[in-house]
Coordinates of C-alpha atoms in Angstrom, one line a residue:
M19 CA 34.8 -3.2 -9.2
N20 CA 33.6 -6.7 -10.0
D21 CA 32.2 -7.0 -6.5
G22 CA 30.2 -3.8 -7.0
K23 CA 28.8 -5.1 -10.3
K24 CA 27.9 -8.4 -8.7
K25 CA 26.1 -6.6 -5.9
G26 CA 24.2 -4.5 -8.4
V27 CA 23.2 -7.5 -10.4
S28 CA 22.2 -9.3 -7.2
R29 CA 20.0 -6.3 -6.1
T30 CA 18.4 -6.1 -9.6
N31 CA 17.7 -9.9 -9.7
H32 CA 16.1 -9.9 -6.3
V33 CA 14.0 -6.9 -7.1
A34 CA 12.9 -8.4 -10.4
K35 CA 11.9 -11.7 -8.9
N36 CA 10.1 -10.1 -6.0
I37 CA 8.1 -7.8 -8.3
L38 CA 7.3 -10.8 -10.6
W39 CA 5.8 -12.7 -7.7
A40 CA 4.0 -9.6 -6.5
I41 CA 2.3 -9.2 -9.9
I42 CA 1.3 -12.9 -9.9
N43 CA -0.1 -12.6 -6.4
Q44 CA -2.1 -9.5 -7.1
A45 CA -3.5 -10.8 -10.4
M46 CA -4.8 -13.9 -8.7
M47 CA -6.1 -12.0 -5.7
I48 CA -7.9 -9.5 -7.8
A49 CA -9.7 -12.2 -9.8
L50 CA -10.6 -14.3 -6.7
S51 CA -11.6 -11.3 -4.6
L52 CA -14.0 -10.0 -7.3
I53 CA -15.7 -13.3 -7.5
S54 CA -16.0 -13.6 -3.8
R55 CA -17.2 -10.0 -3.5
K56 CA -20.0 -10.5 -6.0
I57 CA -21.3 -13.5 -4.2
F58 CA -20.9 -11.7 -0.8
L59 CA -22.9 -8.8 -2.2
N60 CA -25.7 -11.0 -3.7
V61 CA -26.1 -13.2 -0.6
L62 CA -25.3 -10.9 2.4
G63 CA -26.0 -7.4 0.9
A64 CA -24.4 -4.0 0.7
E65 CA -24.6 -3.1 4.4
L66 CA -22.7 -6.1 5.6
L67 CA -20.3 -5.5 2.7
G68 CA -19.8 -2.0 4.1
A69 CA -19.2 -3.5 7.6
N70 CA -16.7 -5.9 6.2
S71 CA -14.8 -3.2 4.5
L72 CA -15.0 -0.9 7.6
F73 CA -13.6 -3.7 9.9
S74 CA -10.7 -4.2 7.4
D75 CA -9.9 -0.5 7.6
V76 CA -10.1 -0.5 11.4
I77 CA -7.6 -3.4 11.5
S78 CA -5.3 -1.2 9.3
L79 CA -5.9 1.7 11.6
F80 CA -4.7 -0.5 14.5
S81 CA -1.7 -1.7 12.6
F82 CA 0.4 1.1 14.1
A83 CA 0.4 -1.0 17.3
D84 CA 3.9 -2.3 16.6
L85 CA 4.9 1.2 17.7
G86 CA 7.2 1.6 14.7
F87 CA 9.7 -1.0 15.8
G88 CA 9.1 -3.1 12.7
T89 CA 10.4 -0.5 10.3
A90 CA 13.2 0.6 12.7
V91 CA 14.5 -2.9 13.2
V92 CA 14.3 -3.7 9.5
F93 CA 16.5 -0.7 8.8
S94 CA 18.9 -1.9 11.5
L95 CA 19.1 -5.4 9.8
Y96 CA 20.3 -4.1 6.4
K97 CA 24.0 -3.8 7.5
P98 CA 24.4 -7.0 9.5
I99 CA 22.6 -9.0 6.7
A100 CA 25.0 -7.4 4.1
E101 CA 28.0 -8.3 6.3
N102 CA 26.5 -11.7 7.3
D103 CA 26.9 -10.8 11.0
Q104 CA 24.9 -13.7 12.5
I105 CA 25.4 -12.6 16.1
K106 CA 24.0 -9.1 15.5
I107 CA 21.1 -10.5 13.4
K108 CA 20.0 -12.9 16.2
S109 CA 20.3 -10.1 18.7
L110 CA 18.1 -7.7 16.7
L111 CA 15.5 -10.5 16.0
Q112 CA 15.4 -11.4 19.7
Y113 CA 14.8 -7.7 20.6
Y114 CA 12.1 -7.5 18.0
N115 CA 10.4 -10.6 19.2
T116 CA 10.4 -9.3 22.8
I117 CA 8.9 -6.0 21.7
Y118 CA 6.1 -7.8 19.9
R119 CA 4.9 -9.6 23.0
Y120 CA 4.1 -6.2 24.5
V121 CA 2.7 -5.0 21.1
I122 CA 0.0 -7.7 21.3
I123 CA -1.1 -6.6 24.7
V124 CA -1.3 -2.9 23.5
L125 CA -3.3 -4.0 20.5
I126 CA -5.8 -5.9 22.6
A127 CA -6.2 -2.9 24.9
I128 CA -6.8 -0.5 21.9
A129 CA -9.3 -2.9 20.3
I130 CA -11.3 -2.9 23.6
A131 CA -11.1 0.9 23.9
F132 CA -12.7 1.3 20.4
V133 CA -15.8 -0.7 21.3
P134 CA -17.7 2.3 22.8
F135 CA -17.6 4.0 19.4
L136 CA -19.4 1.2 17.6
P137 CA -22.9 2.5 18.6
N138 CA -22.1 5.7 16.6
L139 CA -22.0 3.9 13.3
N140 CA -25.0 4.6 11.0
T141 CA -26.2 1.1 10.5
T142 CA -29.2 -1.2 11.0
I143 CA -27.0 -4.1 12.1
P144 CA -27.8 -5.0 15.7
L145 CA -25.1 -3.7 18.1
G146 CA -24.5 -7.2 19.6
Q147 CA -23.8 -8.7 16.2
L148 CA -21.6 -5.8 15.2
T149 CA -19.5 -6.2 18.3
F150 CA -19.1 -9.9 17.8
Y151 CA -18.0 -9.4 14.1
Y152 CA -15.6 -6.7 15.3
F153 CA -13.8 -8.9 17.8
L154 CA -13.5 -11.8 15.3
Y155 CA -11.8 -9.4 13.0
Q156 CA -9.5 -8.1 15.7
A157 CA -8.5 -11.7 16.5
S158 CA -7.0 -12.0 13.0
C159 CA -5.2 -8.7 13.5
V160 CA -3.6 -10.0 16.8
L161 CA -2.5 -13.2 15.0
G162 CA -0.6 -11.2 12.4
Y163 CA 1.9 -10.0 15.1
V164 CA 2.7 -13.5 16.4
C165 CA 6.3 -14.3 15.3
A166 CA 6.2 -11.4 12.8
Y167 CA 9.9 -10.9 13.2
R168 CA 10.6 -14.0 11.1
E169 CA 8.7 -12.8 8.0
T170 CA 10.2 -9.4 8.4
Y171 CA 13.7 -10.9 8.4
V172 CA 13.0 -12.7 5.1
S173 CA 11.8 -9.5 3.6
A174 CA 14.9 -7.7 4.7
C175 CA 16.9 -10.4 3.0
Q176 CA 15.2 -9.4 -0.3
K177 CA 13.3 -12.7 -0.4
Q178 CA 9.8 -11.3 -0.1
R179 CA 8.7 -13.6 -2.9
I180 CA 8.9 -16.5 -0.4
I181 CA 6.2 -14.9 1.8
T182 CA 4.3 -14.0 -1.4
K183 CA 4.2 -17.6 -2.6
F184 CA 2.7 -18.7 0.8
G185 CA 0.3 -15.8 0.6
I186 CA -0.9 -16.9 -2.9
L187 CA -1.5 -20.5 -1.7
F188 CA -3.4 -19.7 1.5
S189 CA -5.3 -16.7 0.2
T190 CA -6.6 -18.8 -2.7
I191 CA -7.7 -21.6 -0.3
Q192 CA -9.3 -19.0 2.0
I193 CA -11.3 -17.2 -0.7
L194 CA -12.5 -20.3 -2.3
L195 CA -13.7 -21.9 1.0
Q196 CA -15.3 -18.6 2.0
I197 CA -17.3 -18.5 -1.2
V198 CA -18.5 -22.0 -0.5
V199 CA -19.4 -21.1 3.1
V200 CA -21.3 -18.0 2.1
K201 CA -23.3 -19.8 -0.5
I202 CA -24.2 -22.7 1.8
T203 CA -24.8 -20.8 5.1
A204 CA -25.4 -17.2 4.2
N205 CA -23.7 -16.5 7.6
Y206 CA -21.3 -13.6 8.0
A207 CA -19.8 -15.0 11.3
A208 CA -19.0 -18.3 9.6
Y209 CA -17.3 -16.3 6.8
I210 CA -15.0 -14.5 9.3
I211 CA -14.3 -17.6 11.5
L212 CA -13.2 -19.6 8.5
G213 CA -10.8 -16.8 7.5
L214 CA -9.3 -16.8 11.0
I215 CA -8.8 -20.6 10.9
I216 CA -7.0 -20.4 7.6
S217 CA -4.8 -17.5 8.9
I218 CA -3.8 -19.7 11.9
I219 CA -2.8 -22.5 9.6
R220 CA -0.8 -20.1 7.3
K221 CA 1.0 -18.6 10.3
I222 CA 2.1 -22.0 11.6
T223 CA 3.2 -23.3 8.1
V224 CA 5.2 -20.1 7.2
N225 CA 7.0 -20.1 10.5
L226 CA 8.0 -23.7 10.3
Y227 CA 9.4 -23.2 6.8
I228 CA 11.3 -20.1 7.8
I229 CA 12.8 -21.8 10.9
K230 CA 14.0 -24.6 8.7
K231 CA 15.3 -22.4 5.8
Y232 CA 16.7 -19.6 8.1
P233 CA 18.0 -21.2 11.3
E234 CA 19.3 -17.8 12.4
T235 CA 15.7 -16.8 13.2
R236 CA 15.9 -19.2 16.2
V237 CA 16.6 -16.4 18.7
G238 CA 17.1 -18.5 21.8
G239 CA 20.4 -17.7 23.5
A240 CA 21.0 -14.5 21.5
I241 CA 23.2 -11.8 23.0
P242 CA 21.1 -8.9 24.2
L243 CA 21.5 -5.7 22.3
P244 CA 23.6 -3.0 23.9
K245 CA 21.6 -0.3 25.7
E246 CA 22.8 2.4 23.3
E247 CA 21.5 0.5 20.3
R248 CA 18.2 -0.1 21.9
K249 CA 17.9 3.6 22.6
E250 CA 18.6 4.4 19.0
I251 CA 16.0 2.0 17.8
F252 CA 13.5 3.5 20.2
K253 CA 14.2 7.0 18.8
S254 CA 13.6 5.8 15.3
A255 CA 10.6 3.7 16.3
K256 CA 9.0 6.8 17.9
A257 CA 9.4 8.7 14.7
V258 CA 8.0 5.9 12.7
L259 CA 5.0 5.7 15.0
V260 CA 4.2 9.3 14.5
H261 CA 4.4 8.8 10.8
R262 CA 2.2 5.8 10.9
L263 CA -0.4 7.5 13.1
G264 CA -0.5 10.4 10.6
N265 CA -0.7 8.1 7.5
L266 CA -3.4 6.0 9.0
A267 CA -5.4 9.1 10.0
I268 CA -5.1 10.2 6.3
N269 CA -5.8 6.9 4.6
Q270 CA -8.0 4.7 7.0
T271 CA -10.4 7.2 8.6
D272 CA -12.4 7.8 5.5
S273 CA -14.5 4.7 6.1
L274 CA -15.3 5.9 9.7
I275 CA -16.3 9.4 8.5
V276 CA -18.6 7.9 5.8
S277 CA -20.1 5.3 8.2
I278 CA -20.8 8.0 10.8
F279 CA -21.8 11.1 8.8
I280 CA -23.4 9.3 5.8
N281 CA -24.2 5.6 6.3
M282 CA -22.6 2.2 6.1
T283 CA -24.5 1.2 3.0
E284 CA -22.9 4.2 1.1
W285 CA -19.5 2.9 2.3
G286 CA -20.5 -0.5 0.9
L287 CA -20.9 1.1 -2.5
M288 CA -17.7 3.1 -2.1
S289 CA -15.8 0.0 -1.1
N290 CA -16.4 -1.5 -4.5
Y291 CA -14.1 1.2 -5.9
L292 CA -11.8 0.9 -2.9
V293 CA -11.2 -2.8 -3.6
L294 CA -10.1 -2.0 -7.1
K295 CA -7.8 0.8 -5.9
T296 CA -6.5 -1.4 -3.1
A297 CA -5.6 -4.2 -5.4
V298 CA -3.6 -1.9 -7.6
S299 CA -2.1 -0.1 -4.6
R300 CA -0.9 -3.3 -3.0
L301 CA 0.7 -4.4 -6.3
L302 CA 2.5 -1.0 -6.5
E303 CA 3.4 -1.2 -2.8
N304 CA 4.9 -4.7 -3.4
V305 CA 7.0 -3.2 -6.1
Y306 CA 8.0 -0.5 -3.6
S307 CA 8.8 -3.1 -0.9
A308 CA 10.8 -5.1 -3.4
I309 CA 12.9 -2.0 -4.3
L310 CA 13.4 -0.6 -0.8
P311 CA 16.0 -3.1 0.4
S312 CA 18.0 -2.4 -2.8
M313 CA 17.6 1.3 -2.2
G314 CA 18.9 0.8 1.3
N315 CA 21.9 -1.1 -0.1
L316 CA 22.4 1.7 -2.7
V317 CA 22.5 4.4 0.0
T318 CA 25.1 2.6 2.0
S319 CA 27.3 1.7 -0.9
E320 CA 27.1 4.5 -3.5
N321 CA 28.0 8.2 -3.7
E322 CA 25.5 11.1 -3.7
E323 CA 25.7 11.6 -7.5
R324 CA 24.8 8.0 -8.1
Q325 CA 21.9 8.2 -5.6
I326 CA 20.5 11.3 -7.3
K327 CA 20.8 9.6 -10.8
V328 CA 18.9 6.5 -9.6
F329 CA 16.3 8.7 -7.8
N330 CA 15.5 10.7 -10.9
T331 CA 15.0 7.6 -13.0
Y332 CA 12.9 6.0 -10.3
D333 CA 10.9 9.2 -10.0
F334 CA 9.9 9.3 -13.7
I335 CA 9.1 5.6 -13.8
N336 CA 6.9 6.0 -10.7
F337 CA 5.1 8.9 -12.3
W338 CA 4.5 7.0 -15.5
L339 CA 3.3 3.9 -13.7
Y340 CA 1.0 5.8 -11.3
M341 CA -0.4 8.1 -14.0
F342 CA -1.3 5.1 -16.1
C343 CA -3.0 3.3 -13.2
Y344 CA -4.8 6.6 -12.2
V345 CA -6.3 7.0 -15.7
A346 CA -7.1 3.3 -16.1
L347 CA -8.7 2.9 -12.7
G348 CA -10.6 6.2 -12.7
T349 CA -12.1 5.9 -16.2
L350 CA -12.8 2.1 -16.1
S351 CA -14.0 1.4 -12.6
S352 CA -17.5 2.7 -13.0
Q353 CA -18.0 0.9 -16.2
F354 CA -16.7 -2.3 -14.7
I355 CA -19.0 -2.0 -11.6
K356 CA -22.0 -1.3 -13.8
I357 CA -21.4 -4.5 -15.8
Y358 CA -20.2 -6.7 -13.0
F359 CA -22.2 -5.6 -9.9
G360 CA -25.1 -3.6 -11.5
Q361 CA -26.0 0.0 -12.5
E362 CA -27.2 0.8 -9.0
Y363 CA -23.7 0.3 -7.5
A364 CA -22.0 2.9 -9.6
L365 CA -21.1 6.3 -8.0
R366 CA -21.0 9.8 -9.6
E367 CA -18.0 10.4 -11.9
T368 CA -16.9 13.5 -10.0
T369 CA -16.6 11.4 -6.9
V370 CA -14.6 8.8 -8.8
F371 CA -12.3 11.4 -10.2
I372 CA -11.5 13.0 -6.8
F373 CA -11.1 9.6 -5.2
F374 CA -8.5 8.4 -7.7
T375 CA -6.8 11.8 -7.8
A376 CA -6.0 11.3 -4.1
F377 CA -4.6 7.9 -5.1
F378 CA -2.4 9.6 -7.8
I379 CA -1.1 12.3 -5.5
D380 CA -0.3 9.8 -2.8
G381 CA 1.5 7.5 -5.3
L382 CA 3.8 10.3 -6.5
R383 CA 5.3 10.4 -3.0
A384 CA 6.8 6.9 -3.4
P385 CA 10.3 7.9 -4.6
V386 CA 10.7 10.5 -1.8
S387 CA 9.4 8.0 0.8
A388 CA 11.7 5.3 -0.6
M389 CA 14.8 7.5 -0.2
R390 CA 13.7 8.7 3.2
E391 CA 13.3 5.1 4.5
A392 CA 16.5 3.9 2.8
N393 CA 18.4 6.6 4.6
G394 CA 16.7 5.7 7.9
S395 CA 15.5 9.3 8.1
F396 CA 12.4 8.5 10.2
R397 CA 12.6 11.5 12.5
T398 CA 12.9 14.5 10.2
D399 CA 9.3 14.9 9.0
Q400 CA 7.4 13.0 11.7
W401 CA 5.2 15.9 12.9
Y402 CA 4.3 17.0 9.4
T403 CA 2.5 13.6 9.0
I404 CA 0.3 14.6 12.0
L405 CA -0.3 18.0 10.4
A406 CA -1.4 16.3 7.2
A407 CA -3.7 14.0 9.2
F408 CA -5.3 17.1 10.8
V409 CA -5.8 18.7 7.4
N410 CA -7.5 15.6 6.2
L411 CA -9.9 15.3 9.1
I412 CA -10.7 19.0 9.3
V413 CA -11.4 19.5 5.5
S414 CA -13.2 16.1 5.2
I415 CA -15.5 16.8 8.2
A416 CA -16.1 20.4 7.1
L417 CA -17.1 19.5 3.6
V418 CA -18.9 16.1 4.1
G419 CA -22.2 17.9 5.0
K420 CA -22.3 19.9 1.8
M421 CA -20.4 17.7 -0.6
G422 CA -20.8 14.2 0.7
L423 CA -18.1 11.8 -0.5
N424 CA -16.6 14.5 -2.7
G425 CA -15.7 16.6 0.4
I426 CA -14.1 13.6 2.2
Y427 CA -11.8 12.9 -0.7
L428 CA -10.9 16.5 -1.3
G429 CA -9.7 16.4 2.3
T430 CA -7.6 13.4 1.4
C431 CA -6.1 15.2 -1.6
C432 CA -5.2 18.2 0.5
A433 CA -3.5 16.0 3.1
M434 CA -1.5 14.1 0.5
W435 CA -0.1 17.3 -0.9
V436 CA 0.8 18.7 2.5
L437 CA 2.8 15.5 3.3
H438 CA 4.4 15.6 -0.2
V439 CA 5.7 19.1 0.3
A440 CA 7.1 18.4 3.8
R441 CA 8.9 15.2 2.9
T442 CA 10.4 16.8 -0.3
V443 CA 11.7 19.9 1.5
L444 CA 13.3 17.8 4.3
L445 CA 14.8 15.2 2.0
F446 CA 16.3 17.6 -0.6
R447 CA 18.0 19.9 2.0
N448 CA 20.7 17.3 2.1
W449 CA 21.1 17.1 -1.7
N450 CA 22.8 20.2 -3.2
D451 CA 22.0 19.2 -6.8
I452 CA 18.2 19.1 -6.4
N453 CA 16.1 22.1 -5.5
A454 CA 12.9 21.2 -3.6
F455 CA 10.9 24.0 -5.1
V456 CA 11.8 23.0 -8.6
Y457 CA 11.0 19.3 -7.8
L458 CA 7.6 20.2 -6.3
L459 CA 6.8 22.4 -9.3
K460 CA 7.5 19.3 -11.4
I461 CA 5.1 17.2 -9.3
L462 CA 2.4 19.8 -9.8
K463 CA 2.9 19.6 -13.5
Y464 CA 2.7 15.8 -13.2
I465 CA -0.6 16.1 -11.4
L466 CA -2.0 18.6 -13.9
F467 CA -0.8 16.5 -16.8
G468 CA -2.3 13.3 -15.3
S469 CA -5.7 15.1 -14.7
I470 CA -5.8 16.4 -18.3
V471 CA -5.0 12.9 -19.7
Y472 CA -7.7 11.4 -17.4
I473 CA -10.4 13.9 -18.7
L474 CA -9.3 13.4 -22.3
T475 CA -9.4 9.6 -21.9
F476 CA -12.8 9.8 -20.2
Y477 CA -14.4 11.9 -22.9
L478 CA -12.9 9.7 -25.7
Q479 CA -14.5 6.7 -24.0
R480 CA -17.8 8.5 -23.9
V481 CA -17.5 9.1 -27.6
I482 CA -16.9 5.4 -28.1
G483 CA -19.8 4.7 -25.8
T484 CA -22.3 6.5 -28.1
Y485 CA -21.7 3.8 -30.7
L486 CA -21.8 0.8 -28.3
E487 CA -24.1 -0.6 -25.8
N488 CA -22.9 -1.1 -22.2
S489 CA -21.4 -4.6 -22.6
I490 CA -18.2 -6.5 -22.2
F491 CA -17.1 -5.5 -25.7
S492 CA -17.6 -1.8 -24.9
F493 CA -15.6 -2.3 -21.7
F494 CA -12.8 -3.8 -23.8
M495 CA -12.8 -0.8 -26.1
Y496 CA -12.8 1.6 -23.1
G497 CA -9.8 -0.4 -21.7
L498 CA -8.0 -0.2 -25.0
C499 CA -8.5 3.6 -25.0
A500 CA -7.3 3.8 -21.3
F501 CA -4.1 1.9 -22.3
I502 CA -3.2 3.8 -25.5
V503 CA -4.0 7.4 -24.6
P504 CA -1.9 7.8 -21.4
N505 CA 1.1 6.1 -22.9
I506 CA 1.0 8.0 -26.2
C507 CA 0.7 11.3 -24.2
V508 CA 3.7 10.5 -22.1
V509 CA 5.8 9.6 -25.2
L510 CA 4.7 12.8 -27.0
V511 CA 5.3 15.2 -24.1
F512 CA 8.4 13.7 -22.4
R513 CA 10.3 11.9 -25.2
E514 CA 13.1 14.6 -25.2
K515 CA 13.5 14.6 -21.4
E516 CA 16.6 13.0 -19.9
S517 CA 14.5 11.0 -17.4
F518 CA 12.5 9.5 -20.3
K519 CA 15.7 8.5 -22.2
D520 CA 17.2 6.9 -19.1
T521 CA 14.0 4.9 -18.5
M522 CA 14.1 3.7 -22.1
I523 CA 17.7 2.6 -21.8
L524 CA 16.9 0.8 -18.6
F525 CA 13.9 -1.1 -20.2
K526 CA 16.0 -2.0 -23.2
K527 CA 18.7 -3.5 -21.0
R528 CA 16.2 -5.6 -19.1
L529 CA 14.4 -6.7 -22.2
L530 CA 17.6 -7.7 -24.1
K531 CA 19.2 -9.4 -21.1

């Protein structure tokens, strides 16, 4: 019993520390990125800003190149790490390292295969320059896979904060130096090359630290994994790959559709909103990543009743957190962009509403996705991810001609919901105490509730705006409204619900500890 309590405390402490450092990291990156972005926009212009954002999305699009082995091997590491089985750990890491050598070759081949599509982008940037910029970006993508198994191992050990601290240091140095380079040279190539150099230095430094701190990551002389275990990892990796392809087609192809069917300058304007959403998404993803190893530990050590109890509490906390971010981001982003970048860089409010509604629907999937990954259930819903990707592409392309950006993000909303339904049905068929239909109905109520709160907050801000000029003070008042209204609405509507009471008990325990 005491051992169980100690494990629970250990899980909680690791999660809390990882989340704290994730928050610190994102807060710093948001501030520095916004400063860098404004200088970039003023010196290099909206079209190069669109190209920069597009290349970042293309890199994310190619990130499926690890073929799913990263996630599959991490899941395989949970048990040997918990049992301190050094032999099995080294065998898994050696296998992971071997796979990544082939991954880099695959990545280079995919990057070259994408080059013929560059002339189809709607841009005035000369094709030669565009191709040169593209390959510089791809070089940084390839670098990310060099010795990636070491950083993955640290994360599986619930020590993600170590990687986060290095990330804070080197990202700060990179952004500050890139600001100086852009101001002095006004040269986009110099901007990318400097980022690549800093990434190389970071990779070397982090690996040297991990080797010293975790000598088990030296995989020389490791015993090869048995053939049956390799086959099992391959099966899980194939399922993860299908999921990843589908998720990327849902999330990362919007930039390509905008750049081809509208223009790259329009994507540059959209990317101002995207950078705000991405900053918050990464923070929430870091919270998710910090929780996942503990969820994996929970699944392997607790009974079904306890798992469902934890899931329900996590589900409500996730809804509250994402709804607040949805309302705050959606209602404040245009005001912020008008003040910081200029009136001409703001988009229509209907576009902003649909864009952040897609973010909200996607975020509500986090608890289901967490339990799915913690259980290692990579194969059950793999083809539904591809179905959702097709829904996104078909609806987006069908509507972009008539509705522009609105049509693209309506497609994204539809795809997010299809995926949510599939994963929920497949996860809950193994849990007798939770009905999938009832849960999905609850999620629909969450979406409706969040949308109503969004609209209410938006119009309250407009009322405030009639008495104030568009200024920093008015933005502060809008922000105060965006903070108060969603949280009051949650308390008023959900205060009698068991999930709300459990959440309050959990918060009180953490605050009084």
